[in-house]
Structures are given as C-alpha cells and as structure tokens.
mmCIF file of C-alpha atoms in Angstrom:
data_model
loop_
_atom_site.group_PDB
_atom_site.id
_atom_site.type_symbol
_atom_site.label_atom_id
_atom_site.label_comp_id
_atom_site.label_asym_id
_atom_site.label_seq_id
_atom_site.Cartn_x
_atom_site.Cartn_y
_atom_site.Cartn_z
ATOM 1 C CA GLY A 170 169.431 106.090 179.882
ATOM 2 C CA ASN A 171 171.496 106.937 182.571
ATOM 3 C CA LEU A 172 169.904 106.475 186.756
ATOM 4 C CA PHE A 173 171.723 108.302 189.634
ATOM 5 C CA ARG A 174 170.901 107.895 193.427
ATOM 6 C CA SER A 175 171.494 110.102 196.112
ATOM 7 C CA GLY A 176 170.899 108.655 199.323
ATOM 8 C CA ASP A 177 166.785 108.048 198.840
ATOM 9 C CA GLN A 178 166.770 109.765 195.843
ATOM 10 C CA LEU A 179 166.896 108.862 192.136
ATOM 11 C CA ARG A 180 167.126 110.143 189.041
ATOM 12 C CA LEU A 181 166.199 108.430 186.061
ATOM 13 C CA ASP A 182 166.892 109.842 182.869
ATOM 14 C CA ALA A 183 165.116 107.563 180.157
ATOM 15 C CA ARG A 184 165.288 107.486 176.231
ATOM 16 C CA LEU A 185 163.851 105.759 173.259
ATOM 17 C CA ALA A 186 165.547 105.653 170.078
ATOM 18 C CA LYS A 187 165.407 104.273 166.496
ATOM 19 C CA PRO A 188 168.234 101.711 165.633
ATOM 20 C CA ASP A 189 169.578 104.793 163.544
ATOM 21 C CA GLY A 190 170.087 106.694 166.769
ATOM 22 C CA GLU A 191 166.806 109.279 165.931
ATOM 23 C CA ILE A 192 165.467 109.699 170.034
ATOM 24 C CA MET A 193 161.592 109.223 169.710
ATOM 25 C CA TRP A 194 160.869 109.821 173.756
ATOM 26 C CA SER A 195 163.018 111.093 176.110
ATOM 27 C CA GLN A 196 162.153 112.416 179.990
ATOM 28 C CA THR A 197 163.789 112.913 183.066
ATOM 29 C CA PHE A 198 162.401 111.403 186.194
ATOM 30 C CA ASP A 199 162.959 112.433 190.162
ATOM 31 C CA ARG A 200 161.842 109.946 192.829
ATOM 32 C CA LYS A 201 162.441 108.644 196.067
ATOM 33 C CA LEU A 202 164.358 105.242 195.710
ATOM 34 C CA ALA A 203 160.933 103.592 197.507
ATOM 35 C CA ASP A 204 158.834 104.650 194.248
ATOM 36 C CA LEU A 205 161.466 102.516 191.614
ATOM 37 C CA PHE A 206 158.341 100.411 190.775
ATOM 38 C CA GLN A 207 155.807 103.383 190.213
ATOM 39 C CA VAL A 208 158.581 104.904 188.223
ATOM 40 C CA GLN A 209 158.617 101.747 186.091
ATOM 41 C CA GLU A 210 154.868 102.398 185.429
ATOM 42 C CA ASP A 211 155.535 106.148 184.709
ATOM 43 C CA ILE A 212 157.814 105.643 181.832
ATOM 44 C CA ALA A 213 155.204 102.677 180.637
ATOM 45 C CA SER A 214 152.631 105.289 180.443
ATOM 46 C CA SER A 215 154.731 108.262 178.946
ATOM 47 C CA VAL A 216 156.446 106.121 176.398
ATOM 48 C CA ALA A 217 152.676 104.320 175.395
ATOM 49 C CA ASN A 218 150.994 108.167 175.127
ATOM 50 C CA THR A 219 153.728 108.922 173.122
ATOM 51 C CA LEU A 220 153.894 106.489 170.869
ATOM 52 C CA SER A 221 149.793 106.766 170.862
ATOM 53 C CA VAL A 222 149.997 103.123 171.900
ATOM 54 C CA SER A 223 147.981 100.757 174.689
ATOM 55 C CA LEU A 224 149.752 98.358 176.301
ATOM 56 C CA ASP A 225 148.301 95.333 178.590
ATOM 57 C CA VAL A 226 149.045 96.673 181.933
ATOM 58 C CA GLY A 227 148.985 100.331 183.043
ATOM 59 C CA VAL A 228 146.896 103.754 183.314
ATOM 60 C CA ASN A 229 144.932 103.433 180.618
ATOM 61 C CA ALA A 230 144.979 99.500 179.864
ATOM 62 C CA HIS A 231 141.155 99.058 180.527
ATOM 63 C CA ASP A 232 140.371 101.039 177.089
ATOM 64 C CA SER A 233 142.393 98.112 175.077
ATOM 65 C CA GLY A 234 140.898 95.288 177.305
ATOM 66 C CA GLY A 235 144.315 95.395 179.933
ATOM 67 C CA THR A 236 144.141 95.968 183.403
ATOM 68 C CA ASP A 237 146.065 98.249 185.813
ATOM 69 C CA ASN A 238 146.343 95.642 188.262
ATOM 70 C CA PRO A 239 150.008 94.217 188.045
ATOM 71 C CA GLU A 240 149.106 91.464 190.091
ATOM 72 C CA ALA A 241 146.138 90.272 187.625
ATOM 73 C CA TYR A 242 148.502 90.968 184.720
ATOM 74 C CA ALA A 243 151.242 88.553 186.389
ATOM 75 C CA ASN A 244 148.585 85.531 186.778
ATOM 76 C CA TYR A 245 147.429 86.649 183.121
ATOM 77 C CA MET A 246 150.682 85.973 181.554
ATOM 78 C CA GLU A 247 151.444 82.863 183.541
ATOM 79 C CA GLY A 248 148.083 81.645 182.484
ATOM 80 C CA LEU A 249 149.164 82.199 178.719
ATOM 81 C CA ALA A 250 152.517 80.697 179.987
ATOM 82 C CA ASN A 251 150.805 77.218 180.833
ATOM 83 C CA GLN A 252 148.853 77.030 177.722
ATOM 84 C CA GLY A 253 150.856 74.030 176.934
ATOM 85 C CA ASN A 254 150.897 72.273 179.817
ATOM 86 C CA PRO A 255 148.655 69.424 179.936
ATOM 87 C CA ASP A 256 146.671 69.802 183.368
ATOM 88 C CA ALA A 257 144.549 72.860 181.937
ATOM 89 C CA ASN A 258 143.621 73.238 185.665
ATOM 90 C CA GLN A 259 146.572 75.152 185.934
ATOM 91 C CA ARG A 260 145.885 77.788 183.776
ATOM 92 C CA ILE A 261 142.422 78.106 183.984
ATOM 93 C CA ALA A 262 143.555 78.996 188.167
ATOM 94 C CA PHE A 263 145.868 81.464 186.976
ATOM 95 C CA LEU A 264 143.273 83.034 184.573
ATOM 96 C CA GLN A 265 140.511 82.700 187.125
ATOM 97 C CA ARG A 266 142.998 84.503 189.665
ATOM 98 C CA ALA A 267 143.477 87.481 187.387
ATOM 99 C CA VAL A 268 139.749 88.097 186.768
ATOM 100 C CA GLN A 269 139.377 87.898 190.375
ATOM 101 C CA LEU A 270 141.988 90.784 191.315
ATOM 102 C CA ASP A 271 140.382 92.651 188.339
ATOM 103 C CA PRO A 272 136.957 91.382 187.524
ATOM 104 C CA HIS A 273 136.924 94.184 184.406
ATOM 105 C CA TYR A 274 139.976 92.623 182.782
ATOM 106 C CA ILE A 275 138.599 91.720 179.204
ATOM 107 C CA LYS A 276 141.585 89.777 177.840
ATOM 108 C CA ALA A 277 141.989 87.685 181.178
ATOM 109 C CA LEU A 278 138.138 86.922 180.812
ATOM 110 C CA ALA A 279 138.590 86.252 176.649
ATOM 111 C CA VAL A 280 141.285 84.182 177.251
ATOM 112 C CA LEU A 281 139.327 81.894 180.363
ATOM 113 C CA SER A 282 136.540 81.879 177.642
ATOM 114 C CA TRP A 283 138.634 79.875 175.276
ATOM 115 C CA ALA A 284 139.881 77.695 177.982
ATOM 116 C CA SER A 285 136.819 76.776 178.737
ATOM 117 C CA GLY A 286 135.974 76.047 174.977
ATOM 118 C CA ILE A 287 138.541 73.983 174.483
ATOM 119 C CA GLY A 288 138.080 72.282 177.403
ATOM 120 C CA THR A 289 134.678 71.097 175.880
ATOM 121 C CA TYR A 290 136.930 68.760 173.404
ATOM 122 C CA TRP A 291 139.032 66.741 176.233
ATOM 123 C CA ALA A 292 135.930 66.370 178.535
ATOM 124 C CA ALA A 293 135.487 63.115 179.903
ATOM 125 C CA SER A 294 131.629 63.276 180.170
ATOM 126 C CA LYS A 295 128.650 65.032 178.776
ATOM 127 C CA ALA A 296 128.017 66.553 182.040
ATOM 128 C CA GLU A 297 131.736 68.028 182.031
ATOM 129 C CA GLU A 298 131.356 69.216 178.736
ATOM 130 C CA GLU A 299 128.195 70.961 179.621
ATOM 131 C CA SER A 300 130.159 72.647 182.336
ATOM 132 C CA PHE A 301 132.810 73.979 180.251
ATOM 133 C CA LEU A 302 130.339 75.204 177.712
ATOM 134 C CA ALA A 303 128.241 77.018 180.464
ATOM 135 C CA ARG A 304 130.926 78.476 181.694
ATOM 136 C CA ASP A 305 131.943 79.426 178.300
ATOM 137 C CA ASP A 306 128.612 81.107 177.742
ATOM 138 C CA ARG A 307 128.849 83.134 180.948
ATOM 139 C CA LEU A 308 132.681 84.447 180.464
ATOM 140 C CA SER A 309 132.211 85.416 177.199
ATOM 141 C CA ALA A 310 129.051 86.976 177.400
ATOM 142 C CA ARG A 311 130.506 88.718 180.131
ATOM 143 C CA ALA A 312 133.740 90.015 178.192
ATOM 144 C CA LEU A 313 131.134 91.157 175.341
ATOM 145 C CA ALA A 314 128.981 93.031 177.451
ATOM 146 C CA GLU A 315 131.596 94.590 179.184
ATOM 147 C CA LYS A 316 133.398 96.321 175.927
ATOM 148 C CA PRO A 317 131.219 94.999 172.679
ATOM 149 C CA ASN A 318 133.461 97.081 170.514
ATOM 150 C CA LEU A 319 136.689 95.382 171.640
ATOM 151 C CA TRP A 320 137.881 92.616 169.144
ATOM 152 C CA VAL A 321 138.760 90.402 172.168
ATOM 153 C CA GLY A 322 135.792 90.076 173.586
ATOM 154 C CA GLN A 323 134.140 89.028 170.058
ATOM 155 C CA MET A 324 136.305 86.450 169.752
ATOM 156 C CA ALA A 325 135.565 84.919 173.376
ATOM 157 C CA ARG A 326 132.035 84.799 171.750
ATOM 158 C CA VAL A 327 133.337 82.691 168.706
ATOM 159 C CA TRP A 328 134.928 80.445 171.226
ATOM 160 C CA TYR A 329 131.996 79.905 172.753
ATOM 161 C CA GLU A 330 130.767 78.786 169.312
ATOM 162 C CA VAL A 331 133.525 76.458 168.267
ATOM 163 C CA GLY A 332 133.092 74.918 172.203
ATOM 164 C CA ARG A 333 129.597 74.472 170.882
ATOM 165 C CA ARG A 334 130.936 73.044 167.648
ATOM 166 C CA ASN A 335 128.568 75.926 166.177
ATOM 167 C CA PHE A 336 130.944 76.587 163.589
ATOM 168 C CA VAL A 337 128.612 78.716 161.243
ATOM 169 C CA GLU A 338 127.590 81.027 163.851
ATOM 170 C CA ALA A 339 131.222 81.205 164.988
ATOM 171 C CA ASP A 340 132.423 82.206 161.345
ATOM 172 C CA GLU A 341 129.693 84.427 161.046
ATOM 173 C CA LEU A 342 131.125 86.396 164.492
ATOM 174 C CA SER A 343 134.828 86.299 163.505
#
C-alpha cells in the first residue's frame, strides 16, 4: 500500500494481494496521525472480515477465544514465548496478567491451565502438585464453561486430566 501524510492527516491505501498479483482486498483509510494504532486494528478487522477469518486480537476475537485487549494479547504472547523458559513462574505470570486484563480471554485461560497441568510433573512436593491441580481444575473448568463449544476450552480440560494422570478421561475428552 501507500501512506500519505498532510499535517496531522493520514491517508493509507492498503491492499492484500495473492503471490500472482490478484488483489484480494483493498481499502483506503483517512485518519488523524494520532489514530495510527487504530488504523492497524481497522485494517486487521477489515481483512479478517473480508477473508472470513478470525484473528486472536480485535473486535470479533472473543468469538474464537481471543481478546480485544492488545495488552492482554501482548502478555499472552509473552507467556507463549516463555514456554521454553525453565522458570515456569515467568510464563505463568504473563498468562495470569493476560487473564487479569481480559477475564474472558479463553486462549490465555487454556494456556494458563496447561501450564498448571504441566507443573504437576515438576512439583517438588505432593502439596505443590495438589496446588497446581486445583488451579488447573478451576482454570480449565472456567475456560470450558465460558465457551463450551470452543476447542481451546475443551483442550484445557484435557490438559487437566493429563495433569491428574487420568489418560483415559483425557483421551475421551479429546
């Protein structure tokens, strides 16, 4: 696309094209410079609506378990980025912050549930294992209750059963 600026006014001509050059979507946005971040959201929503897809962050994101809160999404992504970090507390802290910012963010709830379920395998004591399981039980039940037909809530419950080492139930749920 092209971006034009005149004082505090912006005009953005954006296009989405296939590799062969066929234009799949195009739109012009006229905004004030201060609304630059909003135009990003508008473009993402317009492209998603045109292509009939759902993004993890944006106006319609809750339908797919996502969020409309960019800060919650950023914390969720930090939690995912820290999955390889041996300090699980960092991953969990980011995910907890995402859920705190958007209590209806099912994907963040599900990954937080998974992190708790996995925590049972590295628990230093029976009490710590029970604490992980109790948290996982609450989180996975909440994710499932919030959106019962959404796969991510169902997978949260599967991870809870894996954490309990109840593999038959986990298999039946998946």
